[in-house]
Short mmCIF file of C-alpha atoms in Angstrom, two decimals:
data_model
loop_
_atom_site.label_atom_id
_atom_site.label_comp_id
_atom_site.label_asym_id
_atom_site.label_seq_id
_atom_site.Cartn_x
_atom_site.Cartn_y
_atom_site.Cartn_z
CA UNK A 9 10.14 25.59 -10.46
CA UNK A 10 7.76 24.59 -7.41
CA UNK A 11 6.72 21.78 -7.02
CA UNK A 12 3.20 20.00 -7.50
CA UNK A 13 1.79 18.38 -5.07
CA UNK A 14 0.13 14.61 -5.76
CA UNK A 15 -2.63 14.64 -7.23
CA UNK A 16 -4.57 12.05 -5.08
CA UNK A 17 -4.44 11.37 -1.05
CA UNK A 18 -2.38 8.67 0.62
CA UNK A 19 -4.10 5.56 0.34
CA UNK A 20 -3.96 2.29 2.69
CA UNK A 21 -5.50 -0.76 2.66
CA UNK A 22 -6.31 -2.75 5.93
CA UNK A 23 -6.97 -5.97 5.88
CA UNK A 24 -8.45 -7.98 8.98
CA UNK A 25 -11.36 -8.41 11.49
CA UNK A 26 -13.77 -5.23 11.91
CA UNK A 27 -12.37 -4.45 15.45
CA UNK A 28 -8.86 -4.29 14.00
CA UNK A 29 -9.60 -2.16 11.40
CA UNK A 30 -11.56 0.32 13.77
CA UNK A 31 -8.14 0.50 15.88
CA UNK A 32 -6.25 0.71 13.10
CA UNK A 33 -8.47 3.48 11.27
CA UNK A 34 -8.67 5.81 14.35
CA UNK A 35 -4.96 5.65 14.49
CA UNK A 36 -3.90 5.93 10.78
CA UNK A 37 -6.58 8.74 10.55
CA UNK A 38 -5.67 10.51 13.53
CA UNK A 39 -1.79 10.39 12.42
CA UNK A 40 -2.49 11.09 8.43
CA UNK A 41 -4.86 13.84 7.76
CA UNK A 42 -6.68 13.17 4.59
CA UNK A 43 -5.54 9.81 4.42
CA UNK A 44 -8.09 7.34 1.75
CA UNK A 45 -8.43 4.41 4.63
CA UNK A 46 -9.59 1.22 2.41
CA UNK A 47 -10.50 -2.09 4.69
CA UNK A 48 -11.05 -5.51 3.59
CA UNK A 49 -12.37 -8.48 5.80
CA UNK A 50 -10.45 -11.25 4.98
CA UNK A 51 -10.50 -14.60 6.08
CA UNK A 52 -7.47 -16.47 4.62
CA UNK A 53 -8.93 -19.28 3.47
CA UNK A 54 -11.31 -18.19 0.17
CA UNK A 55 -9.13 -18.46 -2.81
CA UNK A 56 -10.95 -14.71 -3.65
CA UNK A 57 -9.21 -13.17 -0.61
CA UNK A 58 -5.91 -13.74 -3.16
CA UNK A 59 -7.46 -11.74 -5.98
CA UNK A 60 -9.30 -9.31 -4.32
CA UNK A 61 -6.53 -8.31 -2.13
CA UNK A 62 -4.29 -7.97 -5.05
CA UNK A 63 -6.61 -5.77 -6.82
CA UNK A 64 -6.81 -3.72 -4.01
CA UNK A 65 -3.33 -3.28 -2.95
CA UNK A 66 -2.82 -2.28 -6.56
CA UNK A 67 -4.73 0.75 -6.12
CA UNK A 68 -3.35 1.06 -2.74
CA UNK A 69 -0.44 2.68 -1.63
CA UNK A 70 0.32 0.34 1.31
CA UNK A 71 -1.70 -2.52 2.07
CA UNK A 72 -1.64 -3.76 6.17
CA UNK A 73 -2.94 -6.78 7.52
CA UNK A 74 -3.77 -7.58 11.30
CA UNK A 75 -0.94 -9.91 12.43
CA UNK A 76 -2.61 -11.25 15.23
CA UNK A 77 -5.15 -13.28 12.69
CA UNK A 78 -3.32 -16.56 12.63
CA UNK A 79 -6.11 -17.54 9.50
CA UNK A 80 -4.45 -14.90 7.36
CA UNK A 81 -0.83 -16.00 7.44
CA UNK A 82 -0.86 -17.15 4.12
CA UNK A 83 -1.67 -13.74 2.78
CA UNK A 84 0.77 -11.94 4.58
CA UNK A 85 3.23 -11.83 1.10
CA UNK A 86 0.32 -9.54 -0.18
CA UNK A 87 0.83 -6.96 2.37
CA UNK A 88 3.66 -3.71 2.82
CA UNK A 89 3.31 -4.79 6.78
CA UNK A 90 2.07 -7.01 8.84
CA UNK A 91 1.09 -5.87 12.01
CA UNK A 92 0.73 -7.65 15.56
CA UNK A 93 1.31 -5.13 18.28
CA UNK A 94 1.19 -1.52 18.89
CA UNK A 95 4.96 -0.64 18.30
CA UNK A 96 4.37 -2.48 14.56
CA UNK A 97 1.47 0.18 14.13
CA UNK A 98 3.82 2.99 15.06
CA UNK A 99 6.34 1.88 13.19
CA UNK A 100 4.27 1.81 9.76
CA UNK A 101 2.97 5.24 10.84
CA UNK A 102 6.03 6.79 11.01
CA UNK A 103 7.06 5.35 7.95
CA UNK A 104 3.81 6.34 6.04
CA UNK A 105 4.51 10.02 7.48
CA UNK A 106 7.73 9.97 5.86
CA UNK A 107 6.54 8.55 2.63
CA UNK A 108 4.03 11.24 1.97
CA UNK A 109 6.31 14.04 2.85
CA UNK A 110 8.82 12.78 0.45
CA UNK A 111 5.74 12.31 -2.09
CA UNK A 112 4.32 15.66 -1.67
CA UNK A 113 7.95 17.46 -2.05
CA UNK A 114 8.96 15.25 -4.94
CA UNK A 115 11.92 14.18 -2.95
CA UNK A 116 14.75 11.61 -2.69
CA UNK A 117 15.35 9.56 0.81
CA UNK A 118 18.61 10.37 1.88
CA UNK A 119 21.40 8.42 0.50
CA UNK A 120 22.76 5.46 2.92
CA UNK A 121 26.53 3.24 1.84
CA UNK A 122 25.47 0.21 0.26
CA UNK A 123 24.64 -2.84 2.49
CA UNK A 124 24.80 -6.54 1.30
CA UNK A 125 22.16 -8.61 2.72
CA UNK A 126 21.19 -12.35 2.47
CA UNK A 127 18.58 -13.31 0.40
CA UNK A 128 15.11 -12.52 1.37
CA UNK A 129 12.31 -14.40 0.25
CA UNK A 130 9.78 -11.24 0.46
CA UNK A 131 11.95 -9.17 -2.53
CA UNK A 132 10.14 -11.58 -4.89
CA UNK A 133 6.75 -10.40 -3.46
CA UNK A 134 7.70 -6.53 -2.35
CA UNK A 135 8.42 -6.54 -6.26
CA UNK A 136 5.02 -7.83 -6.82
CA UNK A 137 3.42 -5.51 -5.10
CA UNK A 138 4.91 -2.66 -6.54
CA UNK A 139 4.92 -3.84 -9.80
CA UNK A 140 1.26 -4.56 -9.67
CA UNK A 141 1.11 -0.56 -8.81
CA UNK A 142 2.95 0.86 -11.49
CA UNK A 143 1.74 -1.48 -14.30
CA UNK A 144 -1.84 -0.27 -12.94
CA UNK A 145 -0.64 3.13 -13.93
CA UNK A 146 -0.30 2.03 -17.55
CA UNK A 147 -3.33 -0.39 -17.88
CA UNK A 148 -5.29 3.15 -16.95
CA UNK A 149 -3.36 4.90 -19.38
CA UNK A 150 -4.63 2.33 -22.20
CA UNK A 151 -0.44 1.56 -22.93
CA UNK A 152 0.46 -2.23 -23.21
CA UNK A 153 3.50 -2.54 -20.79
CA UNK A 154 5.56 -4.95 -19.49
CA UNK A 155 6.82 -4.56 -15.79
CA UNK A 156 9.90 -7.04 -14.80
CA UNK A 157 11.56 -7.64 -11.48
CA UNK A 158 15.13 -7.29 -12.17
CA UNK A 159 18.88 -6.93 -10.77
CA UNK A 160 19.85 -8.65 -8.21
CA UNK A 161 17.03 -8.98 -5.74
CA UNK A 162 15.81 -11.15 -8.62
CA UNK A 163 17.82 -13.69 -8.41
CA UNK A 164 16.38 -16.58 -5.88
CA UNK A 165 19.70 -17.05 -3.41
CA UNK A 166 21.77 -14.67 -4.57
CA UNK A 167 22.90 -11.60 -2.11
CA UNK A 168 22.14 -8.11 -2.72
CA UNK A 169 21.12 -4.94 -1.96
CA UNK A 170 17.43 -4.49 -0.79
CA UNK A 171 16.90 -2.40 -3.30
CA UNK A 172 14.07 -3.52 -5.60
CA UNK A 173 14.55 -2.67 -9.57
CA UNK A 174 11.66 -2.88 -11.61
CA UNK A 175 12.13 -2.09 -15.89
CA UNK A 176 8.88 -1.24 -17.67
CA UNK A 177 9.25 -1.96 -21.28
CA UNK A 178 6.31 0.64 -23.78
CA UNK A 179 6.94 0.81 -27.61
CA UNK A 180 8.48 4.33 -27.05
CA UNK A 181 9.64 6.34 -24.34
CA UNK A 182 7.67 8.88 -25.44
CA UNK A 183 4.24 7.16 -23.70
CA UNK A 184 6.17 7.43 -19.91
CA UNK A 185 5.17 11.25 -19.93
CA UNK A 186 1.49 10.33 -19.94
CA UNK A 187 1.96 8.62 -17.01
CA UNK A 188 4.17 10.93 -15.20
CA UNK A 189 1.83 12.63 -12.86
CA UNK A 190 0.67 9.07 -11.96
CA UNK A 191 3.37 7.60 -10.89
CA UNK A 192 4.14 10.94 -8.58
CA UNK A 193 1.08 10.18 -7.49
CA UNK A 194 1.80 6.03 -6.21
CA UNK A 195 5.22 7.75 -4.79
CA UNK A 196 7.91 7.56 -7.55
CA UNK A 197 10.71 11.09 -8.25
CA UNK A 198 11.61 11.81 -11.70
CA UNK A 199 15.37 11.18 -11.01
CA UNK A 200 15.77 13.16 -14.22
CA UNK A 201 14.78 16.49 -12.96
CA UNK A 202 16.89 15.66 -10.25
CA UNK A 203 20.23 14.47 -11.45
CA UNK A 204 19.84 14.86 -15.36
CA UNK A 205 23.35 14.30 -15.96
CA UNK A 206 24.31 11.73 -13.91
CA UNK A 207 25.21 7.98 -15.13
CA UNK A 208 22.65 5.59 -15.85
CA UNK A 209 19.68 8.33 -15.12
CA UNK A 210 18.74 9.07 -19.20
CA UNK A 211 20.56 6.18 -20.68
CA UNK A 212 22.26 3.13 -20.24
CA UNK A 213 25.87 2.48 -22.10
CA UNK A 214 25.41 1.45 -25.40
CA UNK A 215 26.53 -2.69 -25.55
CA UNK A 216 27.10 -4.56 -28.69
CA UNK A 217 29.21 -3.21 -32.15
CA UNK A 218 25.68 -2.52 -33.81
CA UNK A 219 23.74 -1.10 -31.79
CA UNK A 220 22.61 2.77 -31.61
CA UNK A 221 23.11 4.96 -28.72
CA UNK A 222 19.24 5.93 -28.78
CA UNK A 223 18.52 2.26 -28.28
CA UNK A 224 19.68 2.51 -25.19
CA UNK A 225 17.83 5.89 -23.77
CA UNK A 226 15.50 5.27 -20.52
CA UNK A 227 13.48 7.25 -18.11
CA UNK A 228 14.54 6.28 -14.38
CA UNK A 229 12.11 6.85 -11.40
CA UNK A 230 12.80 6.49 -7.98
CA UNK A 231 10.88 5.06 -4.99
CA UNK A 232 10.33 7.30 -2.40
CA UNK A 233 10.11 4.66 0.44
CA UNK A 234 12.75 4.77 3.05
CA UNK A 235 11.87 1.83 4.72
CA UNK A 236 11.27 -0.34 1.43
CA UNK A 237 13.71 1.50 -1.56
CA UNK A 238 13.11 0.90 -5.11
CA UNK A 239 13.40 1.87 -8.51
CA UNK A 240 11.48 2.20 -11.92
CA UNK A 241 12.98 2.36 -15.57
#
């Protein structure tokens, strides 16, 4: 079966002074046909800069902010990447190239060995971000939902693996395939068409004497983000 394409253009969000965003427009627009360019003047010090950029990221794919503003270092947890000079701009080019290829084919980055890392301060905020994205898709969809950071990278000084796990808990599974084309869309793979029978993709092993297999079923996304890797159940 061939697959759909998304249903709605890359979008970014720049954040910064009006001669930044100009640069960064002509390059992102130049390099991403089609691209939904979004800018916000920020100033770093209005408590609504917080709120507004949240909001906005939310609806965002990636959200950028000019590195080179020292005023708007206290918002740079909001952001996917922060950029100062011209090889940071290339770099989140080439990674938002690769992103919507993999979104528009519905497909997996490729599989790297598992790497422990140290702690990281921004998993706590990278899971934000996302999080704020996919519960979005459910707030739109009318479905109460509740979107937790979990695994590893959610534990404050413990080591992991940068991947980020998010778990969205609905009343019944049966409400994810309203949302399904949606979060195609914000750059999530249906790891069930994929790999249907593999471990952990439909269901989780039953724990407990009393409990039912079917209280353990799940749907399991994946993020299609090379340089950021996540996951949705």
């Amino acid at each position: 079966m061939p697959v759909k394409p998304p249903q709605t253009p890359l979008a970014v969000l720049v954040a910064g002074g009006l001669d930044e965003q100009e640069r960064y427009r002509q390059v992102l627009e130049t390099g991403l046909p089609g691209i939904s360019l979004r800018t916000r003047v920020a100033s770093g010090h209005d408590g609504a800069d917080i709120e507004g950029i949240s909001g906005a990221s939310a609806e965002s794919h990636f959200a950028i902010v000019d590195g080179t503003d020292h005023s708007l270092e206290n918002l740079h947890s909001l952001f996917d990447a922060v950029i100062t000079t011209d090889d940071d701009l290339n770099r989140f080019l080439a990674r938002a190239k690769n992103f919507e290829r993999r979104r528009r084919t519905h497909q997996l980055p490729p599989d790297i060995a598992p790497v422990m890392s140290p702690w990281s301060p921004t998993w706590a905020s990278t899971a934000a971000r996302i999080g704020a994205r996919v519960a979005r898709i459910f707030a739109d969809h009318s479905i109460n939902a509740v979107v937790d950071h979990i695994g590893s990278t959610s534990v404050p000084g413990l080591a992991a693996k940068n991947i980020i796990d998010l778990q969205v808990s609905v009343a019944d599974l049966d409400m994810i395939n309203l949302c399904d084309i949606d979060l195609r869309n914000v750059g999530f793979v249906n790891v069930q068409e994929l790999a249907p029978d593999s471990p952990g993709v439909s269901h989780d092993n039953a724990r407990g004497p009393t409990t039912s297999p079917d209280q353990w079923q799940k749907r399991l996304y994946a993020g299609v983000d090379e340089a950021q890797r996540g996951s949705c159940t």
